[in-house]
Amino acid sequence: SRDGTFHLDANGQIVTANGYALEPAIVVPQNAQTFTVGQDGTVSVTL
C-alpha cells in the first residue's frame, strides 16, 4: 500500500487498509508479537 497501512486478516495474512492481500501472500504466524513492513518492502516478524 502506498500509504503504508497494513493489518492482518482473520487468517493472519497481511492485507492493505482496503482488505487486499499482498502478492505474493504473506501469512504471519499466530504467535507473532509484531510485524513491520520496511520502506523497501522487507517484512519482519517478532516472535
mmCIF file with all atom_site columns, C-alpha atoms in Angstrom:
data_model
loop_
_atom_site.group_PDB
_atom_site.id
_atom_site.type_symbol
_atom_site.label_atom_id
_atom_site.label_alt_id
_atom_site.label_comp_id
_atom_site.label_asym_id
_atom_site.label_entity_id
_atom_site.label_seq_id
_atom_site.pdbx_PDB_ins_code
_atom_site.Cartn_x
_atom_site.Cartn_y
_atom_site.Cartn_z
_atom_site.occupancy
_atom_site.B_iso_or_equiv
_atom_site.pdbx_formal_charge
_atom_site.auth_seq_id
_atom_site.auth_comp_id
_atom_site.auth_asym_id
_atom_site.auth_atom_id
_atom_site.pdbx_PDB_model_num
ATOM 1  C CA . SER A 1 1  ? 0.000  0.000   0.000  1.00 0.00 ? 1  SER A CA 1
ATOM 2  C CA . ARG A 1 2  ? 1.418  3.381   -0.860 1.00 0.00 ? 2  ARG A CA 1
ATOM 3  C CA . ASP A 1 3  ? 0.191  4.881   2.388  1.00 0.00 ? 3  ASP A CA 1
ATOM 4  C CA . GLY A 1 4  ? 1.879  2.095   4.382  1.00 0.00 ? 4  GLY A CA 1
ATOM 5  C CA . THR A 1 5  ? -1.278 0.961   6.165  1.00 0.00 ? 5  THR A CA 1
ATOM 6  C CA . PHE A 1 6  ? -1.370 -2.806  6.653  1.00 0.00 ? 6  PHE A CA 1
ATOM 7  C CA . HIS A 1 7  ? -3.099 -5.159  9.061  1.00 0.00 ? 7  HIS A CA 1
ATOM 8  C CA . LEU A 1 8  ? -3.758 -8.869  9.490  1.00 0.00 ? 8  LEU A CA 1
ATOM 9  C CA . ASP A 1 9  ? -6.948 -10.518 8.305  1.00 0.00 ? 9  ASP A CA 1
ATOM 10 C CA . ALA A 1 10 ? -8.679 -13.391 10.135 1.00 0.00 ? 10 ALA A CA 1
ATOM 11 C CA . ASN A 1 11 ? -6.228 -15.880 8.559  1.00 0.00 ? 11 ASN A CA 1
ATOM 12 C CA . GLY A 1 12 ? -3.100 -13.965 9.617  1.00 0.00 ? 12 GLY A CA 1
ATOM 13 C CA . GLN A 1 13 ? -2.459 -12.727 6.091  1.00 0.00 ? 13 GLN A CA 1
ATOM 14 C CA . ILE A 1 14 ? -1.082 -9.202  5.650  1.00 0.00 ? 14 ILE A CA 1
ATOM 15 C CA . VAL A 1 15 ? -3.635 -7.050  3.817  1.00 0.00 ? 15 VAL A CA 1
ATOM 16 C CA . THR A 1 16 ? -3.986 -3.384  2.858  1.00 0.00 ? 16 THR A CA 1
ATOM 17 C CA . ALA A 1 17 ? -6.372 -0.974  4.582  1.00 0.00 ? 17 ALA A CA 1
ATOM 18 C CA . ASN A 1 18 ? -8.911 -1.915  1.877  1.00 0.00 ? 18 ASN A CA 1
ATOM 19 C CA . GLY A 1 19 ? -8.549 -5.641  2.631  1.00 0.00 ? 19 GLY A CA 1
ATOM 20 C CA . TYR A 1 20 ? -6.491 -6.565  -0.438 1.00 0.00 ? 20 TYR A CA 1
ATOM 21 C CA . ALA A 1 21 ? -3.906 -9.288  0.170  1.00 0.00 ? 21 ALA A CA 1
ATOM 22 C CA . LEU A 1 22 ? -0.268 -8.667  -0.646 1.00 0.00 ? 22 LEU A CA 1
ATOM 23 C CA . GLU A 1 23 ? 1.038  -10.514 -3.691 1.00 0.00 ? 23 GLU A CA 1
ATOM 24 C CA . PRO A 1 24 ? 2.712  -12.878 -3.074 1.00 0.00 ? 24 PRO A CA 1
ATOM 25 C CA . ALA A 1 25 ? 0.680  -13.654 0.031  1.00 0.00 ? 25 ALA A CA 1
ATOM 26 C CA . ILE A 1 26 ? 2.452  -13.252 3.370  1.00 0.00 ? 26 ILE A CA 1
ATOM 27 C CA . VAL A 1 27 ? 0.995  -15.045 6.386  1.00 0.00 ? 27 VAL A CA 1
ATOM 28 C CA . VAL A 1 28 ? 2.195  -14.013 9.844  1.00 0.00 ? 28 VAL A CA 1
ATOM 29 C CA . PRO A 1 29 ? 2.399  -16.822 12.430 1.00 0.00 ? 29 PRO A CA 1
ATOM 30 C CA . GLN A 1 30 ? -0.265 -16.741 15.157 1.00 0.00 ? 30 GLN A CA 1
ATOM 31 C CA . ASN A 1 31 ? 2.406  -16.462 17.857 1.00 0.00 ? 31 ASN A CA 1
ATOM 32 C CA . ALA A 1 32 ? 3.913  -13.295 16.324 1.00 0.00 ? 32 ALA A CA 1
ATOM 33 C CA . GLN A 1 33 ? 4.071  -10.311 18.660 1.00 0.00 ? 33 GLN A CA 1
ATOM 34 C CA . THR A 1 34 ? 4.571  -7.691  15.929 1.00 0.00 ? 34 THR A CA 1
ATOM 35 C CA . PHE A 1 35 ? 5.228  -7.338  12.228 1.00 0.00 ? 35 PHE A CA 1
ATOM 36 C CA . THR A 1 36 ? 6.684  -4.450  10.244 1.00 0.00 ? 36 THR A CA 1
ATOM 37 C CA . VAL A 1 37 ? 6.967  -3.678  6.550  1.00 0.00 ? 37 VAL A CA 1
ATOM 38 C CA . GLY A 1 38 ? 10.055 -1.643  5.673  1.00 0.00 ? 38 GLY A CA 1
ATOM 39 C CA . GLN A 1 39 ? 10.202 1.086   3.046  1.00 0.00 ? 39 GLN A CA 1
ATOM 40 C CA . ASP A 1 40 ? 11.931 -1.387  0.733  1.00 0.00 ? 40 ASP A CA 1
ATOM 41 C CA . GLY A 1 41 ? 9.122  -3.930  1.226  1.00 0.00 ? 41 GLY A CA 1
ATOM 42 C CA . THR A 1 42 ? 11.014 -6.168  3.637  1.00 0.00 ? 42 THR A CA 1
ATOM 43 C CA . VAL A 1 43 ? 8.650  -7.854  6.102  1.00 0.00 ? 43 VAL A CA 1
ATOM 44 C CA . SER A 1 44 ? 9.955  -8.553  9.617  1.00 0.00 ? 44 SER A CA 1
ATOM 45 C CA . VAL A 1 45 ? 8.159  -10.528 12.316 1.00 0.00 ? 45 VAL A CA 1
ATOM 46 C CA . THR A 1 46 ? 8.921  -10.651 16.049 1.00 0.00 ? 46 THR A CA 1
ATOM 47 C CA . LEU A 1 47 ? 8.005  -13.952 17.693 1.00 0.00 ? 47 LEU A CA 1
#
